[in-house]
JSON list of C-alpha atoms in Angstrom, two decimals:
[
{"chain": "H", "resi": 1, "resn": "UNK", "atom": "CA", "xyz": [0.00, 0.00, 0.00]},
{"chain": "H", "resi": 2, "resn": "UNK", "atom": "CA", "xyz": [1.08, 3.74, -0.55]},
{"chain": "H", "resi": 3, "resn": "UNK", "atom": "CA", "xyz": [0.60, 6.38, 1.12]},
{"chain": "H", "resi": 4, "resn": "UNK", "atom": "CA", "xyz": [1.17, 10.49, 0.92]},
{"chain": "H", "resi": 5, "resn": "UNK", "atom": "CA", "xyz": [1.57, 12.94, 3.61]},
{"chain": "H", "resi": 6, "resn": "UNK", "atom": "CA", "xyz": [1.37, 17.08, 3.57]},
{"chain": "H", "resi": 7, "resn": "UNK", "atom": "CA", "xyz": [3.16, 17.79, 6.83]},
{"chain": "H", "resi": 8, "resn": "UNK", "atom": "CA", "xyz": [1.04, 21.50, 5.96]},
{"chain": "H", "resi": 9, "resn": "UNK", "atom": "CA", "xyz": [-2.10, 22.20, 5.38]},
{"chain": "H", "resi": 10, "resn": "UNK", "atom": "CA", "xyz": [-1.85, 26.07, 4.93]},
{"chain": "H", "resi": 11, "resn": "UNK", "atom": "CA", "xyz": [1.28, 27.95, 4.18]},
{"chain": "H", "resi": 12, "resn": "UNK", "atom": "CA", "xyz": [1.06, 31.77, 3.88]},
{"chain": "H", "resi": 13, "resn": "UNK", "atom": "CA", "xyz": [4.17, 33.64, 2.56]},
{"chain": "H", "resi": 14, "resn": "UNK", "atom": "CA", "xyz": [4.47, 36.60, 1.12]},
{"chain": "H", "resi": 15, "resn": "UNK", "atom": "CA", "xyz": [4.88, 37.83, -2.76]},
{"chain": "H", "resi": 16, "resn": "UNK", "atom": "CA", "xyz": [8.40, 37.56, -3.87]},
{"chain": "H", "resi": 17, "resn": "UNK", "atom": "CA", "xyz": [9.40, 35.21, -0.76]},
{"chain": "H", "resi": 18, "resn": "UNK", "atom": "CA", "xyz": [10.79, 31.57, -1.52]},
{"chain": "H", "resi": 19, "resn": "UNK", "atom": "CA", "xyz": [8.04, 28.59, -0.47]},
{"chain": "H", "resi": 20, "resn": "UNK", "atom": "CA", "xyz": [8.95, 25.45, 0.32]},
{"chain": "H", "resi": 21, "resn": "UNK", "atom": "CA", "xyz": [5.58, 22.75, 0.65]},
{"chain": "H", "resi": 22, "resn": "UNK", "atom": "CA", "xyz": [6.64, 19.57, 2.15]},
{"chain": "H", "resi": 23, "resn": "UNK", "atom": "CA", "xyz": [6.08, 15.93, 0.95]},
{"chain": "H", "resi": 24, "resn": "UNK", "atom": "CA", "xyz": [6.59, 12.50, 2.38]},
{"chain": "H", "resi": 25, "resn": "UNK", "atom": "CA", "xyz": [5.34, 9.41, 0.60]},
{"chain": "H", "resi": 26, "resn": "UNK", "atom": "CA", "xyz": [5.22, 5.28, 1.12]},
{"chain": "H", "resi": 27, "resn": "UNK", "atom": "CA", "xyz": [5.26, 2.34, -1.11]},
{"chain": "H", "resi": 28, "resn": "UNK", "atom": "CA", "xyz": [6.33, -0.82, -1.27]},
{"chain": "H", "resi": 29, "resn": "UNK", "atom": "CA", "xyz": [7.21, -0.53, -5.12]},
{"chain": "H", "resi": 30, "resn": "UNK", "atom": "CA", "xyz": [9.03, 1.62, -7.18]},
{"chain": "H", "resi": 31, "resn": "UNK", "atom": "CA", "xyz": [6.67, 5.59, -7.65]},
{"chain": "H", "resi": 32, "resn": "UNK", "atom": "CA", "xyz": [6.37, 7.66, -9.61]},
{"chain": "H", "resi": 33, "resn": "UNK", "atom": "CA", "xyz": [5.92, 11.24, -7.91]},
{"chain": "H", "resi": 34, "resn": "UNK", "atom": "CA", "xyz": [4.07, 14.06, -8.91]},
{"chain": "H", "resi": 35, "resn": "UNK", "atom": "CA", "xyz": [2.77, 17.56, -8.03]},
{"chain": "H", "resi": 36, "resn": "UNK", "atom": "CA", "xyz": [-0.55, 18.98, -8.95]},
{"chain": "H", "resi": 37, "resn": "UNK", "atom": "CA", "xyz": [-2.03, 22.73, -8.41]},
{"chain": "H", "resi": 38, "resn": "UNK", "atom": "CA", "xyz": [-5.99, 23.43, -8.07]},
{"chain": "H", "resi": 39, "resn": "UNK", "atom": "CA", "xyz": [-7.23, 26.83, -9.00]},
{"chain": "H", "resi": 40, "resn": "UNK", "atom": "CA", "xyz": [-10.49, 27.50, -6.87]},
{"chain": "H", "resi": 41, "resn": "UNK", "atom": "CA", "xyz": [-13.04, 25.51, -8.76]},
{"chain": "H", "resi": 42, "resn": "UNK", "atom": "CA", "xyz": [-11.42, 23.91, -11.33]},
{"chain": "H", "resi": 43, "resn": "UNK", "atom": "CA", "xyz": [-9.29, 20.96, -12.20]},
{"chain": "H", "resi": 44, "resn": "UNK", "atom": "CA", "xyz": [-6.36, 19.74, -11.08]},
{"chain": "H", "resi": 45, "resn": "UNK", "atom": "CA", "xyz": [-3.44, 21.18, -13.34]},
{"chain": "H", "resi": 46, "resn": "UNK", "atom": "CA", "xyz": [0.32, 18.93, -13.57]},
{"chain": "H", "resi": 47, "resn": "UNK", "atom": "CA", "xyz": [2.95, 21.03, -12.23]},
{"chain": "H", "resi": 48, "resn": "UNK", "atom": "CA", "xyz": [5.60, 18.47, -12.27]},
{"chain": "H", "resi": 49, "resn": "UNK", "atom": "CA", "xyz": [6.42, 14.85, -12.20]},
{"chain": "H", "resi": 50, "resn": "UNK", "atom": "CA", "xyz": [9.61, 12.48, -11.24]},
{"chain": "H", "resi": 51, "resn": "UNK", "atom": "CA", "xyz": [9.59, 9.13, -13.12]},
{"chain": "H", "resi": 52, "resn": "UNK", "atom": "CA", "xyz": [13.41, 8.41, -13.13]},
{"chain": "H", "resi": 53, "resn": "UNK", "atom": "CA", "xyz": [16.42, 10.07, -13.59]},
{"chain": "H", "resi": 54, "resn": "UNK", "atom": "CA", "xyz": [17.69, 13.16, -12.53]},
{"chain": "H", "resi": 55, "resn": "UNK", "atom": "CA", "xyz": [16.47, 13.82, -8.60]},
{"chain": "H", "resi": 56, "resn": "UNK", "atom": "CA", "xyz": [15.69, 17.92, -9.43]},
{"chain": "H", "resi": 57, "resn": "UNK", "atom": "CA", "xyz": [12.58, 17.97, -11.55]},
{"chain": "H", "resi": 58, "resn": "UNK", "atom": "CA", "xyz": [11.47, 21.26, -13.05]},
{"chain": "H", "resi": 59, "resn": "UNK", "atom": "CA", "xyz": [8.09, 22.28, -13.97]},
{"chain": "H", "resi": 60, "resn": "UNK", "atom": "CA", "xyz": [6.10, 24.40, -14.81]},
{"chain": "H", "resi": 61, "resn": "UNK", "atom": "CA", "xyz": [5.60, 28.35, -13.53]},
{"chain": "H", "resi": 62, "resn": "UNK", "atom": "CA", "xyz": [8.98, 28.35, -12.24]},
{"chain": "H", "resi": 63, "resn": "UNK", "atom": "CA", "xyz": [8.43, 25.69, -9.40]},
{"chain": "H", "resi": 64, "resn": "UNK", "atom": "CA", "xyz": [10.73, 23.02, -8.65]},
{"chain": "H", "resi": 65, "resn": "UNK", "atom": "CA", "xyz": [11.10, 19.89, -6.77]},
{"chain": "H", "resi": 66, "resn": "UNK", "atom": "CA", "xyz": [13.67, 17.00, -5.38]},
{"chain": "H", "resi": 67, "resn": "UNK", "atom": "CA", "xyz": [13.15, 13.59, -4.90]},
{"chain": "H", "resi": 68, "resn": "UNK", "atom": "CA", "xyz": [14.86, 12.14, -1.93]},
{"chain": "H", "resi": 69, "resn": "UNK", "atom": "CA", "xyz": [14.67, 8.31, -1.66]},
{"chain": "H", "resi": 70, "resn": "UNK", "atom": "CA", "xyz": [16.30, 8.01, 1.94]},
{"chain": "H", "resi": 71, "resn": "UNK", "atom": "CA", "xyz": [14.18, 10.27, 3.20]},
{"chain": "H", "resi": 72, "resn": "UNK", "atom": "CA", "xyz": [10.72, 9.48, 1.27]},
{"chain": "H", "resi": 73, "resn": "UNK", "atom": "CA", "xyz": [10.05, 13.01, 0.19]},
{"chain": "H", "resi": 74, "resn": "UNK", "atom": "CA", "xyz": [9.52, 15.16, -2.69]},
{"chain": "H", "resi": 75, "resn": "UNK", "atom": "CA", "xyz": [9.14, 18.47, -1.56]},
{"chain": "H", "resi": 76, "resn": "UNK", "atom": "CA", "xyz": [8.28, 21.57, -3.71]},
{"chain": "H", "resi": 77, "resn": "UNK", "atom": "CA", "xyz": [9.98, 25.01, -4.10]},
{"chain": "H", "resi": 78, "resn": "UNK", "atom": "CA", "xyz": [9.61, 28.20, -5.59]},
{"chain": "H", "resi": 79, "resn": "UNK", "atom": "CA", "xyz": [12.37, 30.57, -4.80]},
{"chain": "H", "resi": 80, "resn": "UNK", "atom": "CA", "xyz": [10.11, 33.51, -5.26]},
{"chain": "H", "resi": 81, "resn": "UNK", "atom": "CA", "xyz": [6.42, 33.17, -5.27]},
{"chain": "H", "resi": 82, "resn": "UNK", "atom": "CA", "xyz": [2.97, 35.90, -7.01]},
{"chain": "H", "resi": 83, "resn": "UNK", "atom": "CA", "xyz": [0.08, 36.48, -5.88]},
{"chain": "H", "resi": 84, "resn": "UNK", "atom": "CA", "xyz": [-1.13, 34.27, -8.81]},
{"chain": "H", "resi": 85, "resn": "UNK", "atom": "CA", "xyz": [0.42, 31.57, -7.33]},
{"chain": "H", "resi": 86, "resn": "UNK", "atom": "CA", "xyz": [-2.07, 31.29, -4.30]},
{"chain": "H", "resi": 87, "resn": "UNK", "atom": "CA", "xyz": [-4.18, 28.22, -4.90]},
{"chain": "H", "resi": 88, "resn": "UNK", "atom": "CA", "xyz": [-3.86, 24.46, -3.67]},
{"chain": "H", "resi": 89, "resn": "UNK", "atom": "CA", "xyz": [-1.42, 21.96, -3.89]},
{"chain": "H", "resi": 90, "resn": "UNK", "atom": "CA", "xyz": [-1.49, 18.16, -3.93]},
{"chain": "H", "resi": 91, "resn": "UNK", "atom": "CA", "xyz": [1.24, 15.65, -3.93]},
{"chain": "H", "resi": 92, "resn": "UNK", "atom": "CA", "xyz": [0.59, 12.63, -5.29]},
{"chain": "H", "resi": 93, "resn": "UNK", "atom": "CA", "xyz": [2.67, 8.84, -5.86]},
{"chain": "H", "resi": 94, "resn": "UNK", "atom": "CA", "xyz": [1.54, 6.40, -8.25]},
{"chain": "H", "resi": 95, "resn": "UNK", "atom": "CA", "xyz": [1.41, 2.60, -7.53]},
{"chain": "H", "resi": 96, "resn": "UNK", "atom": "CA", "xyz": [-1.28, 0.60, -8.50]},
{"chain": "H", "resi": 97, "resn": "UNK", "atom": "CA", "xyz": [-2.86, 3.44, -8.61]},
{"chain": "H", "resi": 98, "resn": "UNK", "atom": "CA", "xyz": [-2.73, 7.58, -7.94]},
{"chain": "H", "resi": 99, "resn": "UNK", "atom": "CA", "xyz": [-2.87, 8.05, -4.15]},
{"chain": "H", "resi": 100, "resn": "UNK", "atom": "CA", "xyz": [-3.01, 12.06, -3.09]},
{"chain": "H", "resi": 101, "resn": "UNK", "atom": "CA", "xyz": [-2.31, 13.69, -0.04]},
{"chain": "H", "resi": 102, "resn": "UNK", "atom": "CA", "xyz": [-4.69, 15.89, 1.48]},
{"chain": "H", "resi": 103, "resn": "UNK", "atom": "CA", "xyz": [-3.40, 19.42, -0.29]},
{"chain": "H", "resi": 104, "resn": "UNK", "atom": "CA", "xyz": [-1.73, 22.53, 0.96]},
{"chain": "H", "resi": 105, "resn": "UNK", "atom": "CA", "xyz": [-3.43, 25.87, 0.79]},
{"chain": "H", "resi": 106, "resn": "UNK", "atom": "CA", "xyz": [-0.66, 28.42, -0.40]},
{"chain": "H", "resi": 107, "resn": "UNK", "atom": "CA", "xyz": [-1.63, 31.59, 0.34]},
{"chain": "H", "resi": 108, "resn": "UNK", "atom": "CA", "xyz": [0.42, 34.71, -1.73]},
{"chain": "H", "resi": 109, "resn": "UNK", "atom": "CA", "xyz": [0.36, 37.57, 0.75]},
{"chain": "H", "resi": 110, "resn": "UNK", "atom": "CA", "xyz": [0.92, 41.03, -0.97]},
{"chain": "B", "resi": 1, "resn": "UNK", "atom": "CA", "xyz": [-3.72, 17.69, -28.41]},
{"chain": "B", "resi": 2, "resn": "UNK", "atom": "CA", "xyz": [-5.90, 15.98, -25.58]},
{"chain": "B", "resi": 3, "resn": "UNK", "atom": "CA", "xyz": [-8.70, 17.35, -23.93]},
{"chain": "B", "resi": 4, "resn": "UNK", "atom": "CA", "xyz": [-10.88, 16.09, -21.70]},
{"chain": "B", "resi": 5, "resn": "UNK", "atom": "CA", "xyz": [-14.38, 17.76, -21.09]},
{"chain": "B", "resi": 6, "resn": "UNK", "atom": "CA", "xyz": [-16.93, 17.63, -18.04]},
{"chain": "B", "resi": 7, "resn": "UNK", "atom": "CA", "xyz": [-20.44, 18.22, -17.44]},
{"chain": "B", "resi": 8, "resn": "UNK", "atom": "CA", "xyz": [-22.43, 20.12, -16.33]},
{"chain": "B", "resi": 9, "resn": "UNK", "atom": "CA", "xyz": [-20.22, 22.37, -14.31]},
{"chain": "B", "resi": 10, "resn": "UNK", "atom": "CA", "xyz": [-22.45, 22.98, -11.23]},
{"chain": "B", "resi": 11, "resn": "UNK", "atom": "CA", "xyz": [-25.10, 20.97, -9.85]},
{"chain": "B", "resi": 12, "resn": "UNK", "atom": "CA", "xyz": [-27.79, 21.34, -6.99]},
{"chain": "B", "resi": 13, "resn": "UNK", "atom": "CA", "xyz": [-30.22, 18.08, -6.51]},
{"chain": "B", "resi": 14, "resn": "UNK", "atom": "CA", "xyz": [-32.25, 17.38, -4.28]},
{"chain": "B", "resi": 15, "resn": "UNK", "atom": "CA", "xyz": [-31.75, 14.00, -1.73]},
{"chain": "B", "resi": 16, "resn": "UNK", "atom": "CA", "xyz": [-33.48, 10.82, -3.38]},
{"chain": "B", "resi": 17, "resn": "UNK", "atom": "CA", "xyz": [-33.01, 12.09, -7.05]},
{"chain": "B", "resi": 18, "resn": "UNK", "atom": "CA", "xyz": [-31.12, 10.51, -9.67]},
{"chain": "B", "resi": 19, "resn": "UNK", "atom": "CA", "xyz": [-27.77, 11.93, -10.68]},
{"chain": "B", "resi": 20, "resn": "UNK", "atom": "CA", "xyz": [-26.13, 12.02, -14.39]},
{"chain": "B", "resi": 21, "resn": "UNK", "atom": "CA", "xyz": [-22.77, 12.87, -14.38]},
{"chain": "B", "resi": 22, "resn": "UNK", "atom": "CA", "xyz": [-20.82, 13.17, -18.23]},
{"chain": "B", "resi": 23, "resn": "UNK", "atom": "CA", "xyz": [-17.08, 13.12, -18.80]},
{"chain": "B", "resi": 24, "resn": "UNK", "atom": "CA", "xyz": [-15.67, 12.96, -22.71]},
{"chain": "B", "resi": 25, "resn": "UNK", "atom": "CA", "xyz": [-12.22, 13.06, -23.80]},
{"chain": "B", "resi": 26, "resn": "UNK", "atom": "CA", "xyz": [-11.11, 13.89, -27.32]},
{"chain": "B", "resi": 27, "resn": "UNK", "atom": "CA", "xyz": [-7.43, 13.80, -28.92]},
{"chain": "B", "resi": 28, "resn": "UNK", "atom": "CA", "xyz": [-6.94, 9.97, -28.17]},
{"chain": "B", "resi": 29, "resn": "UNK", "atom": "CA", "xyz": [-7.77, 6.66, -28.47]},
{"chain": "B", "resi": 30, "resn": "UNK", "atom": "CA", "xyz": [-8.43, 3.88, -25.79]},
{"chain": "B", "resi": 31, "resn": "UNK", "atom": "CA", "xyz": [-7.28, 5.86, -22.41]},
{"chain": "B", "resi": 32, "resn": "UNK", "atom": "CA", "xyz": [-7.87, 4.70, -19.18]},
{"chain": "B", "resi": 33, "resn": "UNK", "atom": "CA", "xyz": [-10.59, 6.52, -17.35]},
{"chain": "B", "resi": 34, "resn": "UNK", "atom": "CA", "xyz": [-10.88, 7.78, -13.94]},
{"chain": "B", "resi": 35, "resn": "UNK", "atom": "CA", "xyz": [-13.70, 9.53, -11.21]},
{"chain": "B", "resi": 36, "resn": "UNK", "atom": "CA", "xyz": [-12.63, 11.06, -8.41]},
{"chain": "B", "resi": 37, "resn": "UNK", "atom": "CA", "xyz": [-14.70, 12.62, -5.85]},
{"chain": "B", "resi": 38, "resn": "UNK", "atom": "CA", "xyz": [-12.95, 15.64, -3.57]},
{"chain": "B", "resi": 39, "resn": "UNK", "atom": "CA", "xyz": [-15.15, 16.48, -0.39]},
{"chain": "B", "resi": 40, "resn": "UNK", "atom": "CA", "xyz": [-14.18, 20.03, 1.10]},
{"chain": "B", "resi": 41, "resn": "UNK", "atom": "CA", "xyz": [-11.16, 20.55, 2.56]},
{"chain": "B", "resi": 42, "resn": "UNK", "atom": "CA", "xyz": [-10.11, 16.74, 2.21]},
{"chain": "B", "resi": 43, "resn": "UNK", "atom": "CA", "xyz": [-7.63, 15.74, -0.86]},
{"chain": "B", "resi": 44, "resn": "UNK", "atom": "CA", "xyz": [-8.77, 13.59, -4.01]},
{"chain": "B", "resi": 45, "resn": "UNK", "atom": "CA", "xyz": [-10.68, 9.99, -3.36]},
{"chain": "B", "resi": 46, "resn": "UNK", "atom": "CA", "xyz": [-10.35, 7.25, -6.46]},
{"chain": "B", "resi": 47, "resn": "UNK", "atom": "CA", "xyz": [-13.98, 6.71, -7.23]},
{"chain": "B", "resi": 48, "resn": "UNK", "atom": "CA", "xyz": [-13.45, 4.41, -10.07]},
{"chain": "B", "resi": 49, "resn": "UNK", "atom": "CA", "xyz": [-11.57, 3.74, -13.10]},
{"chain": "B", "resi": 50, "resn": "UNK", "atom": "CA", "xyz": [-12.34, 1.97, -16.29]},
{"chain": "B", "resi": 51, "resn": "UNK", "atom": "CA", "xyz": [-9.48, 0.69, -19.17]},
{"chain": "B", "resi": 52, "resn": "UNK", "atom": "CA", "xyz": [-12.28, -0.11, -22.23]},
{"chain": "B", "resi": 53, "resn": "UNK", "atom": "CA", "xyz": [-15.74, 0.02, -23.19]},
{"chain": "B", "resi": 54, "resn": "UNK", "atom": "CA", "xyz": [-18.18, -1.73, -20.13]},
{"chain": "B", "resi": 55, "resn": "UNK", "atom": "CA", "xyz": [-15.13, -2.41, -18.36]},
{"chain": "B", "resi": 56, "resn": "UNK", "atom": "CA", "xyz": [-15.54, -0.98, -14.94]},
{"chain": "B", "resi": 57, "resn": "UNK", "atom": "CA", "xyz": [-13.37, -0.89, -11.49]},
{"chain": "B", "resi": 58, "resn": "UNK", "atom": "CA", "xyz": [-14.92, 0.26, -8.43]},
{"chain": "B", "resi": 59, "resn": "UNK", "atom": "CA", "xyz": [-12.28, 1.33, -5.52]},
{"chain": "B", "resi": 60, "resn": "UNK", "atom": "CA", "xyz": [-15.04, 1.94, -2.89]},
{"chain": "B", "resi": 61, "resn": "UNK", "atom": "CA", "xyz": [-18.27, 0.27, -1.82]},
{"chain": "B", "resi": 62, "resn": "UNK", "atom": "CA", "xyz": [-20.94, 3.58, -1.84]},
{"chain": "B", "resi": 63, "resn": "UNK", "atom": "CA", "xyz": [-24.14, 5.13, -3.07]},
{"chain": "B", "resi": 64, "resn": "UNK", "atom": "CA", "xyz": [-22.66, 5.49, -7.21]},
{"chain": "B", "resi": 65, "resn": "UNK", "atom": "CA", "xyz": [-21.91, 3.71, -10.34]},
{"chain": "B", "resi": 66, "resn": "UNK", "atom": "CA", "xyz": [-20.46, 4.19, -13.25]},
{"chain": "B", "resi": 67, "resn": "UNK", "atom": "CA", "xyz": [-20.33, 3.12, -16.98]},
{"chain": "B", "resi": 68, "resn": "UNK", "atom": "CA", "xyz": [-18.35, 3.40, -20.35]},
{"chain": "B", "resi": 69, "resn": "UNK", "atom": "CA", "xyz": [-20.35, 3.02, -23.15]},
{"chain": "B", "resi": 70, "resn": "UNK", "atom": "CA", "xyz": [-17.77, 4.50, -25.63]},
{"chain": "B", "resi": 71, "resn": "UNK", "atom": "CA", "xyz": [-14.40, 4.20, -25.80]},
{"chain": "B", "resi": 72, "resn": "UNK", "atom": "CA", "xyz": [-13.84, 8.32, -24.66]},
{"chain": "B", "resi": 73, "resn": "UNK", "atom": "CA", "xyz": [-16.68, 8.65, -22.62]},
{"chain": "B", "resi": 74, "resn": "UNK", "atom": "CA", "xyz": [-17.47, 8.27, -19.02]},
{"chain": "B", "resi": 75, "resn": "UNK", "atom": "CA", "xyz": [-20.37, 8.40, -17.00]},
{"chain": "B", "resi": 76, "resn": "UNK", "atom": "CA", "xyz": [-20.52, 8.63, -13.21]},
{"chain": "B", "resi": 77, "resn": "UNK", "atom": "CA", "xyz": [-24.66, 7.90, -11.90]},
{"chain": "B", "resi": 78, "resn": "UNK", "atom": "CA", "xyz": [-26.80, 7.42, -8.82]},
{"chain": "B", "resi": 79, "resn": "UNK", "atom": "CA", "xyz": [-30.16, 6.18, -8.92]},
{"chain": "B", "resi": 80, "resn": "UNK", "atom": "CA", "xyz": [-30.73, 8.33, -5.10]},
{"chain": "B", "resi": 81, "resn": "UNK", "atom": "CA", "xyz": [-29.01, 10.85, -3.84]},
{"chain": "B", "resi": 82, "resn": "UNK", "atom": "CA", "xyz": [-27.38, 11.14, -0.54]},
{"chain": "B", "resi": 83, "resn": "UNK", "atom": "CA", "xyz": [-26.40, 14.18, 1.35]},
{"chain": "B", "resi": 84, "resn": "UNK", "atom": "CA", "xyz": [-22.89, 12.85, 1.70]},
{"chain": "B", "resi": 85, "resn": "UNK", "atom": "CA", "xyz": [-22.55, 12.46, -2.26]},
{"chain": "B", "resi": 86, "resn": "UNK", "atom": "CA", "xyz": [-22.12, 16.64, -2.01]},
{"chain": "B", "resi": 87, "resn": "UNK", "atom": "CA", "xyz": [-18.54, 17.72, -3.48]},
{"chain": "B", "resi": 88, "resn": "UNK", "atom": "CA", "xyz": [-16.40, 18.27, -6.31]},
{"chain": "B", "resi": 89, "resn": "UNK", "atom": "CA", "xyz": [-16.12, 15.36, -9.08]},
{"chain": "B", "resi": 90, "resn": "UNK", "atom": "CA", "xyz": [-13.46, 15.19, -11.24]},
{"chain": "B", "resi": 91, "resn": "UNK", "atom": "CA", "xyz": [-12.85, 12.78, -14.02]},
{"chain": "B", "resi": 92, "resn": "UNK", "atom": "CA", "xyz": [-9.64, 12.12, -15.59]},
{"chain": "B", "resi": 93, "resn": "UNK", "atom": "CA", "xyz": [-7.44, 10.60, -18.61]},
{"chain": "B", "resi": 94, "resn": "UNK", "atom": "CA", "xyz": [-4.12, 8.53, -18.81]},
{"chain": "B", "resi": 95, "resn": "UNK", "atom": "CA", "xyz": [-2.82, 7.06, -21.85]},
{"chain": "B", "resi": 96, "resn": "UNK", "atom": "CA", "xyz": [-3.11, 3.40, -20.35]},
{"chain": "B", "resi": 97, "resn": "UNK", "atom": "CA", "xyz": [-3.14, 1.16, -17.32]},
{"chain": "B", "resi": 98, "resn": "UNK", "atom": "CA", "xyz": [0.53, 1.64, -16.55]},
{"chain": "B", "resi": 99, "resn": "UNK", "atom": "CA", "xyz": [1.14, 5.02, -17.85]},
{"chain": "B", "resi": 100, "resn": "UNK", "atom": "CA", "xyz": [1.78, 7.07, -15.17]},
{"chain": "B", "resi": 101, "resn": "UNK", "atom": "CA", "xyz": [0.49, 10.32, -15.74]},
{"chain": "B", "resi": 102, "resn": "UNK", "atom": "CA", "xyz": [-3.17, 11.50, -15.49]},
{"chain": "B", "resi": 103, "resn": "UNK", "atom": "CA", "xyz": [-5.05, 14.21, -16.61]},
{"chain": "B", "resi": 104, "resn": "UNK", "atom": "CA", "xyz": [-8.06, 16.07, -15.23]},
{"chain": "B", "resi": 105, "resn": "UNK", "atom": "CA", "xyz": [-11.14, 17.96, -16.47]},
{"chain": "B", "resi": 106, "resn": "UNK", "atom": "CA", "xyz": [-12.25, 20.50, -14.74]},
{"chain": "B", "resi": 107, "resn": "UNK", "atom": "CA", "xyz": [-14.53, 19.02, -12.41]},
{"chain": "B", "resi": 108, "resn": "UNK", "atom": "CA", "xyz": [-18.17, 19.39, -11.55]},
{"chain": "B", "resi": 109, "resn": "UNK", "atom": "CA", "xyz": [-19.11, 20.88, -8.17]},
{"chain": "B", "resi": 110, "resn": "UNK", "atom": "CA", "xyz": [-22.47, 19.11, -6.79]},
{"chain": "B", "resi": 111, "resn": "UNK", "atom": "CA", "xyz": [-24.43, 20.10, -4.00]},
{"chain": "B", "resi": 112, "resn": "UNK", "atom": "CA", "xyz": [-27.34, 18.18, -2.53]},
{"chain": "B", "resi": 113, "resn": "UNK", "atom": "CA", "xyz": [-30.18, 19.37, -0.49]}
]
């Protein structure tokens, strides 16, 4: 079984700041990781993934994130964040089959 | 390129009714389909997920169903609504059982009273 934690449930920071939302995952199997954004009532947009390869996966509107095996996380990063960027986040690993954690409100303060 | 369509957008029912819920997907062939329901505040729940026509998986024992009766298009019903069915419903599209990246529509908010 898998399993995805969001050690935050609301992160506030203000505009221009660097953001940092935190990961952790479990599986028994190889994952796949990935990061999705939610715009208030609408779908859920990719950000960014990590199949294989290089540990520092870029995405898309300038975010970031690293996959660390030893320490089960795959945390995301902006070094400096807009106000458009205030909207939820969900991490996600893929086993069997796509298990989420339960999202992080960022909130871009002006 | 893909897309992948919901509808309708909003939806207010009353308890006991029936409930119709339409997902299509254009720009491929033969993707796997998903439903997810998200309740407020809580992340995304695996409703079901289909990989061909009248082939359906059902993740959780509850009040819906669902059914593919064309290769891009995915219907999520109930023959009576609950109040707990209330929440935001989003369907989504991979390129096959084992590919590892899915796609969502943008979702269809339903509220029942």
């Amino acid at each position: 079984a898998q399993s995805v934690t969001q050690l935050d449930s609301q992160v506030p920071v203000f505009e221009e700041a660097p953001v940092e939302l935190r990961c952790n995952y479990s599986s028994s199997v190889s994952v796949y990781l990935f990061w999705y954004v939610q715009y208030p009532n609408q779908g859920l947009q990719l950000l960014l993934k990590y199949l294989s390869g290089s540990t520092l996966v870029k995405g898309i509107n300038g975010f970031e994130a690293e996959f660390n095996k030893s320490q089960t996380s795959f945390h995301l990063r902006k070094p400096s964040v807009h106000i458009s960027d205030t909207a939820e986040y969900f991490c996600a690993v893929r086993g069997r089959q796509l298990t989420f954690g339960s999202g992080t409100q960022l909130t871009v303060l002006p | 390129s893909q897309t992948i369509h919901q509808w309708p957008a909003t939806l207010v029912q009353p308890v006991g009714s029936p409930l119709s819920l339409e997902c299509t997907v254009e720009g491929t062939s033969n993707p796997n389909l998903y439903w997810y329901r998200q309740a407020a505040g809580r992340g995304l729940q695996l409703l079901f997920y289909s990989v061909g026509i009248g082939q359906i998986s059902s993740e959780v024992p509850q009040n819906l169903s669902a059914s593919r009766p064309q290769d891009r298009q995915f219907i999520l019903s109930s023959k009576k609504l609950l109040l707990s069915d209330s929440g935001f419903y989003l369907c989504a599209w991979s390129g096959g059982l084992y590919q590892e990246t899915q796609y969502f529509g943008p979702g269809t908010r339903l509220l029942v009273l």
